Coordinates of C-alpha atoms and ligand atoms in Angstrom, one line a residue:
M1 CA -0.9 262.5 192.1
T2 CA 0.0 262.8 195.2
S3 CA 0.7 258.7 196.3
S4 CA -1.5 257.6 199.5
I5 CA 0.3 255.0 201.8
A6 CA 0.2 253.5 204.2
F7 CA 0.9 251.2 207.3
V8 CA -0.6 249.1 209.0
G9 CA 1.0 248.7 212.7
A10 CA 2.6 251.9 214.6
G11 CA 5.3 250.2 216.0
P12 CA 9.7 250.6 215.9
T13 CA 9.5 248.9 212.0
T14 CA 7.0 252.1 211.2
I15 CA 8.8 254.4 212.7
Y16 CA 11.9 253.8 211.5
T17 CA 10.6 253.7 208.4
L18 CA 8.4 257.4 208.3
H19 CA 11.3 258.6 210.0
A20 CA 13.5 257.3 206.7
L21 CA 11.0 258.3 204.3
L22 CA 10.6 261.9 205.7
E23 CA 14.5 261.8 205.0
Q24 CA 14.5 261.4 201.7
T25 CA 11.3 263.4 200.1
A26 CA 9.8 266.6 200.3
L27 CA 6.7 266.0 198.2
P28 CA 3.5 265.5 199.8
F29 CA 1.8 262.5 200.1
S30 CA -1.3 261.1 201.9
L31 CA -0.3 258.8 204.9
T32 CA -2.5 256.3 206.7
I33 CA -1.7 254.6 209.6
F34 CA -3.8 252.0 211.6
E35 CA -3.7 250.8 214.4
E36 CA -5.7 248.9 216.4
Q37 CA -4.5 249.8 220.0
P38 CA -5.9 252.1 221.6
T39 CA -2.7 254.9 221.2
A40 CA -0.1 254.4 218.7
G41 CA 3.7 254.4 218.8
R42 CA 4.3 251.9 221.5
G43 CA 4.7 249.4 219.6
T44 CA 4.5 245.6 221.1
P45 CA 7.3 245.1 223.1
Y46 CA 7.3 248.3 224.7
R47 CA 3.4 248.8 225.4
P48 CA 1.9 248.9 229.4
G49 CA -0.2 246.3 229.9
W50 CA 1.5 243.4 227.7
N51 CA 5.0 244.2 229.5
D52 CA 5.6 244.5 233.4
P53 CA 7.4 247.8 234.6
A54 CA 10.0 245.2 235.7
M55 CA 11.0 244.1 231.9
L56 CA 14.3 245.8 230.7
S57 CA 15.0 245.9 227.1
N58 CA 18.0 244.5 226.2
I59 CA 19.5 247.4 223.7
A60 CA 21.7 249.9 225.2
S61 CA 21.0 253.7 224.2
I62 CA 23.8 254.0 222.4
E63 CA 22.4 251.1 219.8
I64 CA 19.2 252.4 219.7
P65 CA 19.1 254.7 216.0
P66 CA 18.0 258.0 216.6
L67 CA 15.1 259.6 215.7
E68 CA 13.8 263.3 216.2
E69 CA 16.2 262.8 218.8
T70 CA 18.2 260.6 220.6
L71 CA 16.8 258.1 223.1
I72 CA 19.7 260.0 225.8
D73 CA 18.1 263.9 224.8
W74 CA 15.2 262.3 225.1
L75 CA 15.5 261.1 228.4
N76 CA 17.6 264.4 229.5
A77 CA 14.7 266.8 228.5
Q78 CA 12.1 264.9 230.4
P79 CA 10.3 265.4 233.9
A80 CA 12.8 263.6 236.7
S81 CA 8.6 262.6 238.0
R82 CA 8.4 261.0 234.5
L83 CA 11.4 259.1 234.2
V84 CA 11.1 258.0 238.4
A85 CA 7.3 256.3 237.3
L86 CA 9.1 254.6 234.5
G87 CA 11.5 253.0 236.8
I88 CA 15.0 255.3 235.8
D89 CA 17.2 257.1 238.5
P90 CA 17.6 260.6 236.5
G91 CA 21.3 260.7 238.3
E92 CA 21.5 257.1 236.2
I93 CA 21.4 258.3 232.1
G94 CA 23.8 256.7 230.3
E95 CA 24.8 255.6 227.1
R96 CA 25.5 252.0 228.1
T97 CA 22.6 251.9 230.3
F98 CA 19.1 249.8 230.0
Y99 CA 16.1 250.7 230.8
P100 CA 12.6 249.5 231.1
R101 CA 10.6 248.4 228.2
L102 CA 8.2 250.7 228.8
A103 CA 10.0 253.5 228.9
L104 CA 11.4 252.6 225.3
G105 CA 7.6 253.0 224.7
E106 CA 7.5 256.6 225.5
F107 CA 10.2 257.2 224.0
F108 CA 9.4 255.9 220.2
H109 CA 4.8 257.0 221.5
D110 CA 7.1 260.9 221.7
Q111 CA 8.8 260.7 218.8
F112 CA 6.3 259.3 216.6
E113 CA 4.2 262.1 217.3
A114 CA 6.9 264.4 216.7
L115 CA 7.0 262.8 212.9
L116 CA 3.5 262.8 212.7
D117 CA 4.2 266.9 213.1
R118 CA 6.6 267.2 210.9
A119 CA 4.8 265.5 208.2
R120 CA 2.0 267.4 208.1
A121 CA 4.4 270.9 208.2
Q122 CA 5.6 269.3 205.2
G123 CA 2.7 268.6 203.2
V124 CA 2.1 265.3 204.2
T125 CA -2.2 264.6 204.6
V126 CA -1.6 262.8 208.1
N127 CA -5.1 260.4 209.1
L128 CA -3.9 258.1 212.1
R129 CA -6.7 255.4 212.9
T130 CA -6.5 254.0 216.3
R131 CA -8.5 250.8 217.6
C132 CA -8.5 249.7 213.8
R133 CA -7.8 246.1 212.4
V134 CA -6.7 245.5 208.9
V135 CA -8.3 242.2 208.9
D136 CA -7.7 242.1 204.8
A137 CA -5.5 243.0 202.1
V138 CA -6.3 242.4 198.4
S139 CA -4.2 243.7 194.9
E140 CA -6.0 245.3 192.5
A141 CA -4.7 246.6 189.5
D142 CA -4.7 250.5 190.3
A143 CA -4.7 250.3 194.6
M144 CA -4.6 247.9 197.4
V145 CA -7.5 247.6 199.1
L146 CA -7.1 246.7 202.6
T147 CA -10.6 245.7 204.9
V148 CA -10.3 247.7 208.3
R149 CA -12.1 246.8 211.3
S150 CA -13.3 249.8 213.6
R151 CA -13.2 250.8 216.7
S152 CA -17.2 249.5 216.8
G153 CA -16.8 246.6 214.7
E154 CA -18.0 248.0 211.8
L155 CA -15.8 246.7 208.4
T156 CA -15.2 249.4 205.4
K157 CA -12.4 249.5 202.7
A158 CA -9.8 251.9 202.2
R159 CA -7.6 252.4 198.7
F160 CA -4.0 252.9 199.0
D161 CA -1.5 253.7 196.2
H162 CA 1.5 251.6 198.7
V163 CA 0.7 249.6 201.5
V164 CA 3.7 248.5 204.0
L165 CA 2.5 245.9 206.8
A166 CA 4.6 245.8 209.7
T167 CA 2.0 244.2 212.0
G168 CA 5.7 242.8 214.0
H169 CA 4.7 239.8 216.5
Q170 CA 2.3 237.6 216.2
W171 CA 1.3 235.6 219.6
P172 CA -2.7 234.3 220.7
E173 CA -4.8 237.1 222.3
D174 CA -5.3 235.3 225.4
P175 CA -1.8 233.3 226.0
E176 CA -3.8 230.4 228.4
V177 CA -4.8 228.5 225.6
R178 CA -5.4 225.6 228.0
P179 CA -6.0 225.7 231.8
G180 CA -2.7 225.9 233.5
Y181 CA -0.6 226.3 229.8
Y182 CA 0.4 229.5 228.4
L183 CA 1.3 229.4 224.3
S184 CA 4.0 232.4 225.1
P185 CA 4.1 235.1 228.7
W186 CA 2.9 238.0 227.3
P187 CA 0.6 240.0 227.7
A188 CA 1.9 240.1 231.1
T189 CA -0.9 240.7 233.0
A190 CA -2.1 237.1 232.1
L191 CA 0.7 236.0 233.9
A192 CA 0.0 238.4 236.9
A193 CA -3.0 235.8 237.7
I194 CA -1.0 232.6 238.2
P195 CA -1.2 231.5 242.0
P196 CA 2.2 230.7 243.6
S197 CA 2.8 227.4 242.0
N198 CA 5.4 225.1 240.9
I199 CA 6.2 226.4 237.3
G200 CA 8.1 225.4 234.5
I201 CA 8.9 227.7 231.7
R202 CA 10.1 226.5 228.3
G203 CA 13.0 228.6 227.2
T204 CA 16.1 229.7 229.6
S205 CA 17.0 233.4 227.5
L206 CA 15.3 236.3 226.9
S207 CA 11.8 235.6 227.1
A208 CA 12.2 232.8 230.0
I209 CA 13.1 235.9 232.1
D210 CA 10.6 238.2 231.2
A211 CA 8.5 235.7 232.6
A212 CA 10.3 234.4 235.4
V213 CA 10.6 238.1 236.1
A214 CA 7.2 239.2 235.6
L215 CA 6.2 235.7 238.0
A216 CA 8.6 237.6 241.0
V217 CA 7.3 240.7 240.8
T218 CA 4.4 239.5 241.2
H219 CA 4.8 236.9 244.3
G220 CA 7.8 239.2 246.1
E221 CA 10.2 241.7 245.3
F222 CA 13.6 242.3 244.4
V223 CA 16.0 244.4 247.1
E224 CA 18.6 246.2 246.1
D225 CA 20.8 246.6 249.2
D226 CA 23.4 249.1 250.1
E227 CA 25.8 247.7 248.4
G228 CA 23.9 247.4 244.9
G229 CA 23.4 243.3 245.7
L230 CA 20.2 242.5 245.0
S231 CA 18.2 239.5 246.6
Y232 CA 14.4 238.6 246.2
A233 CA 11.9 239.0 248.7
A234 CA 8.4 236.2 248.8
A235 CA 5.7 237.4 249.5
P236 CA 4.1 236.1 252.5
G237 CA 1.4 232.6 252.1
T238 CA 4.0 232.3 248.4
E239 CA 5.8 229.0 249.9
L240 CA 4.1 227.0 247.3
F241 CA 6.3 229.9 244.2
R242 CA 9.4 228.0 242.5
M243 CA 10.1 227.9 238.5
T244 CA 12.1 225.9 236.5
M245 CA 13.4 227.9 233.4
M246 CA 14.8 224.4 230.9
S247 CA 15.8 224.2 227.4
R248 CA 17.6 221.4 226.1
K249 CA 21.2 222.6 227.1
G250 CA 20.3 224.0 230.4
L251 CA 22.3 227.6 230.0
L252 CA 21.2 230.7 231.0
P253 CA 22.6 233.7 228.3
E254 CA 25.3 235.6 228.8
A255 CA 25.8 239.0 230.3
D256 CA 26.0 242.1 228.0
F257 CA 29.7 242.4 227.0
F258 CA 31.8 245.8 226.2
A259 CA 32.3 246.3 223.0
P260 CA 33.3 249.1 221.1
L261 CA 30.7 251.0 219.0
P262 CA 29.8 251.7 215.8
Y263 CA 31.7 247.6 215.0
E264 CA 35.4 248.6 213.8
P265 CA 35.6 247.1 210.5
L266 CA 36.5 242.9 210.1
A267 CA 39.4 241.9 208.4
I268 CA 38.4 238.6 206.8
C269 CA 34.9 237.5 207.2
T270 CA 33.8 240.8 204.9
P271 CA 30.4 241.4 203.7
E272 CA 32.8 241.8 200.6
A273 CA 33.4 238.4 200.9
M274 CA 30.7 236.7 201.2
E275 CA 29.3 239.0 198.2
A276 CA 31.8 237.2 196.3
L277 CA 30.8 233.7 197.8
I278 CA 27.2 234.1 197.0
A279 CA 28.6 235.7 193.3
A280 CA 30.9 232.8 192.7
D281 CA 27.3 230.7 192.9
G282 CA 28.2 227.3 194.8
L283 CA 27.6 226.0 198.1
L284 CA 27.8 228.9 201.1
L285 CA 28.2 227.0 204.2
E286 CA 31.6 225.3 203.8
P287 CA 33.6 228.6 202.7
A288 CA 31.3 230.8 204.5
F289 CA 32.5 229.1 208.3
A290 CA 35.9 228.7 206.8
L291 CA 35.9 232.6 206.8
F292 CA 34.2 232.6 209.9
R293 CA 37.0 230.5 211.6
Q294 CA 39.7 232.6 209.8
E295 CA 38.7 235.4 211.5
L296 CA 38.3 234.0 215.2
I297 CA 41.5 232.8 214.6
A298 CA 43.2 235.9 213.8
A299 CA 40.7 238.3 216.5
D300 CA 41.7 235.5 219.6
P301 CA 44.2 233.7 219.0
D302 CA 44.4 231.9 222.6
Y303 CA 40.2 231.6 221.9
A304 CA 41.7 229.7 219.1
T305 CA 43.9 227.5 221.0
A306 CA 41.9 226.7 223.4
T307 CA 38.9 225.7 221.7
G308 CA 41.1 224.5 218.9
I309 CA 39.1 226.0 216.6
A310 CA 41.3 225.4 213.6
E311 CA 41.0 221.6 213.4
L312 CA 36.8 222.2 213.9
E313 CA 34.2 221.3 211.5
L314 CA 31.0 223.7 212.1
E315 CA 28.6 221.2 213.6
D316 CA 32.0 220.5 216.1
F317 CA 32.4 224.1 216.7
C318 CA 28.9 225.1 217.7
E319 CA 29.5 222.0 220.4
R320 CA 32.5 223.1 221.9
Y321 CA 31.4 226.8 222.5
F322 CA 28.6 225.5 224.5
A323 CA 30.8 223.0 225.9
D324 CA 32.8 224.4 229.0
R325 CA 29.0 225.9 230.2
A326 CA 26.9 222.9 229.6
E327 CA 29.4 221.3 232.6
A328 CA 28.9 224.2 234.5
D329 CA 25.9 224.8 237.0
P330 CA 23.9 227.3 235.6
F331 CA 23.8 229.8 238.5
D332 CA 27.9 229.6 239.4
W333 CA 28.6 230.2 235.4
A334 CA 26.3 232.9 235.1
A335 CA 27.8 234.4 238.6
A336 CA 31.5 234.0 237.2
N337 CA 30.3 235.2 233.9
L338 CA 28.5 238.8 235.2
A339 CA 31.5 239.4 237.2
E340 CA 33.6 239.2 234.2
A341 CA 31.9 241.3 232.3
E342 CA 31.4 244.1 234.8
R343 CA 35.4 243.9 234.7
N344 CA 35.4 244.8 231.6
Y345 CA 33.3 247.8 231.7
E346 CA 35.0 248.7 234.6
D347 CA 38.5 248.7 232.8
E348 CA 36.7 249.1 228.6
H349 CA 38.1 245.6 228.1
T350 CA 37.3 244.0 224.5
V351 CA 37.5 240.2 224.9
P352 CA 38.7 239.5 220.9
W353 CA 36.4 236.4 220.1
R354 CA 33.0 237.9 222.0
Y355 CA 33.6 240.9 219.7
A356 CA 34.2 239.1 216.7
I357 CA 31.4 236.7 216.6
L358 CA 29.3 239.1 217.8
R359 CA 30.5 241.5 214.1
M360 CA 30.5 238.7 212.1
H361 CA 26.6 237.5 212.8
E362 CA 25.1 240.5 210.1
V363 CA 27.8 239.4 207.8
L364 CA 26.7 235.6 207.9
A365 CA 23.1 236.9 207.9
L366 CA 23.5 237.7 204.0
I367 CA 23.6 234.0 202.8
V368 CA 21.2 232.7 204.7
P369 CA 19.2 233.9 201.6
H370 CA 20.4 231.7 199.4
L371 CA 21.7 228.7 201.3
D372 CA 20.2 225.6 199.8
A373 CA 18.0 223.4 202.2
E374 CA 20.2 220.8 203.5
E375 CA 22.5 223.8 204.0
Y376 CA 19.7 226.0 206.0
R377 CA 19.5 223.3 207.9
R378 CA 22.9 223.1 209.6
F379 CA 23.3 226.7 209.7
A380 CA 19.5 227.0 211.6
K381 CA 20.9 224.3 213.8
H382 CA 24.4 224.8 214.3
F383 CA 25.2 227.9 213.6
K384 CA 22.9 230.5 214.6
P385 CA 22.4 229.5 218.4
V386 CA 26.5 231.0 218.2
F387 CA 25.6 233.8 217.5
V388 CA 22.7 234.7 218.7
D389 CA 23.9 233.7 222.2
D390 CA 26.8 235.9 221.8
Y391 CA 24.5 239.4 220.3
A392 CA 21.3 238.3 223.0
T393 CA 23.7 239.3 226.1
V394 CA 20.9 240.3 228.3
P395 CA 21.3 243.4 231.5
H396 CA 23.8 242.7 234.3
E397 CA 20.8 243.5 236.1
S398 CA 18.6 240.9 234.3
I399 CA 21.9 238.1 235.5
Q400 CA 21.6 239.6 238.7
R401 CA 18.1 238.8 239.1
M402 CA 18.6 235.1 238.2
L403 CA 20.9 235.2 240.6
A404 CA 18.7 236.5 243.6
L405 CA 15.9 234.4 242.5
H406 CA 18.2 230.7 242.5
A407 CA 19.5 232.1 246.1
A408 CA 16.2 232.6 247.7
D409 CA 15.1 228.9 245.9
K410 CA 12.4 230.1 243.7
L411 CA 14.2 229.2 240.6
D412 CA 16.2 226.5 238.9
V413 CA 17.0 225.8 235.7
M414 CA 17.2 222.0 233.7
A415 CA 18.7 221.1 231.2
I416 CA 16.5 218.7 228.7
G417 CA 18.6 217.5 226.2
D418 CA 16.7 216.6 222.8
D419 CA 14.9 213.5 223.8
Y420 CA 12.3 215.0 226.2
R421 CA 8.7 215.4 225.9
I422 CA 6.1 217.3 226.6
D423 CA 2.3 216.6 227.6
S424 CA 0.1 219.5 227.8
H425 CA -3.6 217.9 227.7
R426 CA -3.8 216.7 230.9
P427 CA -7.5 217.2 231.8
E428 CA -5.7 218.5 235.9
G429 CA -4.1 221.2 233.4
G430 CA -0.3 222.3 233.7
A431 CA 1.8 219.9 231.7
V432 CA 4.0 217.3 232.6
V433 CA 7.9 216.7 231.1
T434 CA 9.6 213.5 230.7
V435 CA 13.4 213.4 230.2
A436 CA 14.6 210.3 230.3
G437 CA 11.8 208.6 232.0
E438 CA 11.6 210.8 234.6
R439 CA 8.5 212.8 235.2
H440 CA 8.1 216.6 236.4
E441 CA 4.5 218.0 236.8
F442 CA 4.0 221.2 236.3
P443 CA 0.7 223.0 238.0
V444 CA 1.5 225.8 235.5
F445 CA 2.9 225.6 232.2
I446 CA 4.8 228.8 230.1
E447 CA 6.5 228.5 226.3
A448 CA 9.0 231.0 226.5
T449 CA 11.0 230.3 223.4
G450 CA 10.2 233.3 221.4
Q451 CA 8.5 234.4 218.0
R452 CA 9.6 231.6 215.8
P453 CA 9.6 231.8 212.6
L454 CA 5.9 231.8 210.6
Q455 CA 4.5 229.9 207.4
A456 CA 2.5 231.7 205.3
K457 CA -0.3 229.7 206.4
A458 CA -0.3 232.1 209.5
F459 CA 0.1 235.4 206.9
P460 CA -3.1 237.2 208.7
F461 CA -4.6 238.6 205.3
P462 CA -5.5 235.7 203.8
S463 CA -6.8 237.3 200.5
L464 CA -2.8 237.6 199.7
L465 CA -3.0 234.5 200.3
E466 CA -6.1 233.2 198.0
Q467 CA -4.3 235.6 194.9
G468 CA -0.9 233.3 195.0
I469 CA 0.9 236.6 196.4
V470 CA 2.4 235.3 199.4
R471 CA 3.6 232.4 199.6
D472 CA 5.5 230.1 201.1
A473 CA 9.6 230.8 200.2
Q474 CA 10.6 226.8 200.5
P475 CA 6.8 224.8 200.3
G476 CA 7.0 221.7 201.8
A477 CA 9.7 222.6 204.6
A478 CA 8.6 221.4 208.1
P479 CA 7.2 224.4 210.1
S480 CA 10.6 224.2 212.5
A481 CA 12.2 224.6 209.5
S482 CA 10.1 227.4 207.9
R483 CA 12.0 230.3 205.2
G484 CA 9.1 232.6 206.1
I485 CA 6.8 233.7 202.8
A486 CA 8.9 234.0 199.6
I487 CA 10.0 237.9 199.8
D488 CA 13.1 239.9 197.7
D489 CA 15.8 242.2 199.1
Q490 CA 13.1 245.3 199.3
F491 CA 10.5 243.0 201.1
H492 CA 8.5 243.3 198.1
P493 CA 6.7 239.9 197.7
I494 CA 7.7 237.7 195.1
S495 CA 4.6 237.4 193.2
E496 CA 4.2 238.2 188.7
A497 CA 0.3 239.0 190.5
I498 CA 1.0 242.1 192.2
P499 CA 2.4 245.7 190.6
E500 CA 5.8 247.1 191.6
D501 CA 5.7 248.7 194.4
Q502 CA 2.2 248.2 196.1
L503 CA 3.6 246.2 199.0
F504 CA 6.1 245.6 201.3
C505 CA 6.3 243.3 204.0
L506 CA 8.1 244.2 207.1
S507 CA 6.0 241.8 209.4
L508 CA 8.8 240.1 211.0
P509 CA 7.6 236.2 211.4
F510 CA 7.7 236.1 208.1
L511 CA 11.1 237.4 208.1
L512 CA 12.9 235.7 210.0
G513 CA 13.7 232.3 207.8
R514 CA 15.3 234.8 205.4
H515 CA 16.5 237.2 207.5
P516 CA 17.5 235.0 210.9
F517 CA 19.1 238.0 213.4
I518 CA 16.3 240.4 212.1
Q519 CA 13.8 240.8 215.8
G520 CA 15.2 244.2 217.0
I521 CA 15.3 248.1 216.7
T522 CA 18.0 248.4 214.6
S523 CA 16.5 245.8 212.4
S524 CA 13.9 247.9 211.7
H525 CA 15.7 250.5 212.1
E526 CA 17.7 249.1 208.8
M527 CA 14.5 247.5 206.9
G528 CA 13.3 251.2 207.2
L529 CA 16.5 252.7 205.7
V530 CA 15.5 250.1 202.9
V531 CA 11.4 250.5 202.5
A532 CA 11.4 253.9 202.5
E533 CA 14.1 254.6 199.3
Q534 CA 11.3 252.4 197.6
L535 CA 8.5 255.1 198.8
A536 CA 10.4 257.6 198.2
A537 CA 11.0 257.0 194.2
A538 CA 7.2 255.5 194.5
I539 CA 6.2 258.9 195.5
E540 CA 8.2 260.7 192.7
R541 CA 7.2 258.6 189.9
D542 CA 3.2 259.1 190.8
F543 CA 3.9 262.9 191.7
T544 CA 5.8 263.4 188.3
D545 CA 3.2 260.8 186.0
A546 CA 0.6 263.2 187.1
P547 CA -0.9 265.7 185.2
Q548 CA 0.6 269.1 185.6
D549 CA -2.9 270.3 186.6
D550 CA -3.2 267.9 189.6
A551 CA -0.2 268.0 191.1
P552 CA -0.5 269.7 194.2
A553 CA 2.4 272.4 195.1
V554 CA 5.8 271.5 196.8
A555 CA 6.1 271.8 201.3
A556 CA 8.9 274.8 201.2
Ligands
LIG601 C1 8.8 240.3 224.2 C2 9.9 241.5 223.3 C3 10.9 241.6 223.7 C4 12.3 242.3 223.3 N1 12.4 243.6 223.5 C5 13.4 244.1 222.4 C6 15.2 244.7 223.0 O1 14.7 245.3 224.7 N2 15.1 245.4 222.2 C7 15.7 245.1 221.0 O2 15.9 246.0 220.4 N3 14.5 244.6 220.4 C8 13.6 243.9 221.2 N4 12.3 243.7 220.7 C9 12.2 243.2 219.5 C10 11.1 243.7 218.7 O3 10.9 242.6 217.6 C11 12.1 245.0 218.3 O4 11.8 245.8 218.9 C12 10.2 245.8 217.9 O5 9.4 245.7 218.2 C13 10.0 245.1 216.4 O6 8.7 246.6 215.9 P1 7.7 246.3 215.1 O7 7.5 247.8 214.4 O8 8.4 245.5 213.6 O9 7.0 245.0 215.1 P2 5.9 245.0 216.4 O10 6.6 246.2 217.7 O11 5.4 243.8 217.7 O12 4.7 246.8 216.2 C14 3.9 246.1 215.9 C15 3.0 246.6 216.0 O13 1.2 246.7 215.1 C16 0.5 246.8 215.2 N5 -1.1 245.7 214.4 C17 -0.8 244.5 214.2 N6 -1.4 243.9 213.4 C18 -2.3 244.5 213.2 C19 -3.2 244.7 212.4 N7 -3.6 243.5 211.6 N8 -4.1 246.2 212.0 C20 -3.6 247.0 212.8 N9 -2.6 247.3 213.7 C21 -1.5 246.2 213.7 C22 -0.1 246.1 216.8 O14 -1.1 246.5 217.7 C23 1.8 246.7 217.5 O15 1.3 248.4 218.2 C24 11.8 242.1 221.7 C25 10.7 241.5 220.9 C26 9.8 240.7 222.0 C27 8.7 240.2 221.4

């Protein structure tokens, strides 16, 4: 028989999975894709409305895994007018350039369409169902049954042999959950309605920069001078517009730094070394940190001496890593760091310690599913922030914008430490942040700390919870220490109650506890490779198990 396969969600994760699947099987199958948006293929962070055209992606072209073509090839094939409309200077296309997120959305959309054409040519029956939200899923012995709400509001059921959930980020539809209090900075259109006022933003990294940029372009504009310098011009009547970004340490992210790609191999803290630790079946965090430390010392002896890492415990290293920055004014640090990053790009110079940590984040991620509860707590609180800081650097233009807003007296950064309180339940709206007894009032307050790992109870398909197929990986963990849902290395929910390969869960917030660094286009690609291999094998099995008369012809 030919397999029937459904994807729920049409964002980058589905696109990369489908791409890998078409590479791996020439057999026909029936493909259905459900997407609740009117158009498919842009995912959440790359579609208009959700994002402001000014928002930049934080991944350079060279890092985006190719689909039917590379991003650079696609950009070079576009008419200049389309590029200009997307905020891209046709003369500035380069493999290390960062583009507006909406431009990536157009790329993914076009790639998705091309993939569907390839699938049809390969004999796959394609059924793309936009404006259709899957609201539930039930596992039966011979099929996964999805309940689908169509554009008219009608509920129907559809049966599939294999289902991939790739529903992506999960935020409230309307972020203003109480007057003046926003639970997320998206959709950007919601922020556009905020009047010029004193705005608090919890977070100082990528999501907070998104919020600040969306508000800044609502109440003024960034102006580039002839030398490439950037300033911010506030619109008339916006004197009350001011933003304060806040986080425990009050640090801005650093500027994207030059690094050789693809990654050069590590010498000591290697995937093989991690696999050996896992196989030894003992505690993992300390020996893994010891390997991390040795690699860093070997990679950058000067950095090792300056930080004294040879003598430091894990917690102390984390403190030391951030210490100089935490002492400095965040905007002075940002200006100096940007100048250094620009110089290093110019000279193609790699800072060895930065590059070593960058490469090690994916290696250390291997042990995370195997950490016990206390090790996981230590990893999440002390070790993970170092890696996130190192890989979640931002485009140089984002730093220039933060500096321009600060110079225009529109942006500040506040360190609130661990001992602060935020009261967002006030009759007058917004929030009050109390730090060391001092009250800071914000008539508008935006939570912008990014996607948190979610527990099973937030899973959007209730029957899978009732069937016990989706459950917490670590029942009873506090929401702040959630390890997401129980899944195996092939992204199957771990459960006896479901046939093999019937369901794959690639819905990011539920995976973050197991795979803490999985947010990003490269992760969509890697997860897609894993699931496509399983799907291709299942298609083959379904096909060869079918009585010969039923088996359709294979496309040439
Ligand atoms: C604001 C933001 C900016 C980011 N920027 C970058 C970046 O610059 N670079 C980078 O590498 N990564 C970035 N990321 C990380 C991001 O996770 C990935 O790049 C990518 O979007 C993940 O793709 P996805 O398909 O898993 O999820 P999504 O892109 O969220 O797509 C999921 C899709 O599923 C649909 N959907 C959800 N539920 C249902 C349902 N029940 N029924 C039908 N359809 C449904 C949604 O409408 C959506 O189209 C960013 C993330 C955020 C939140």
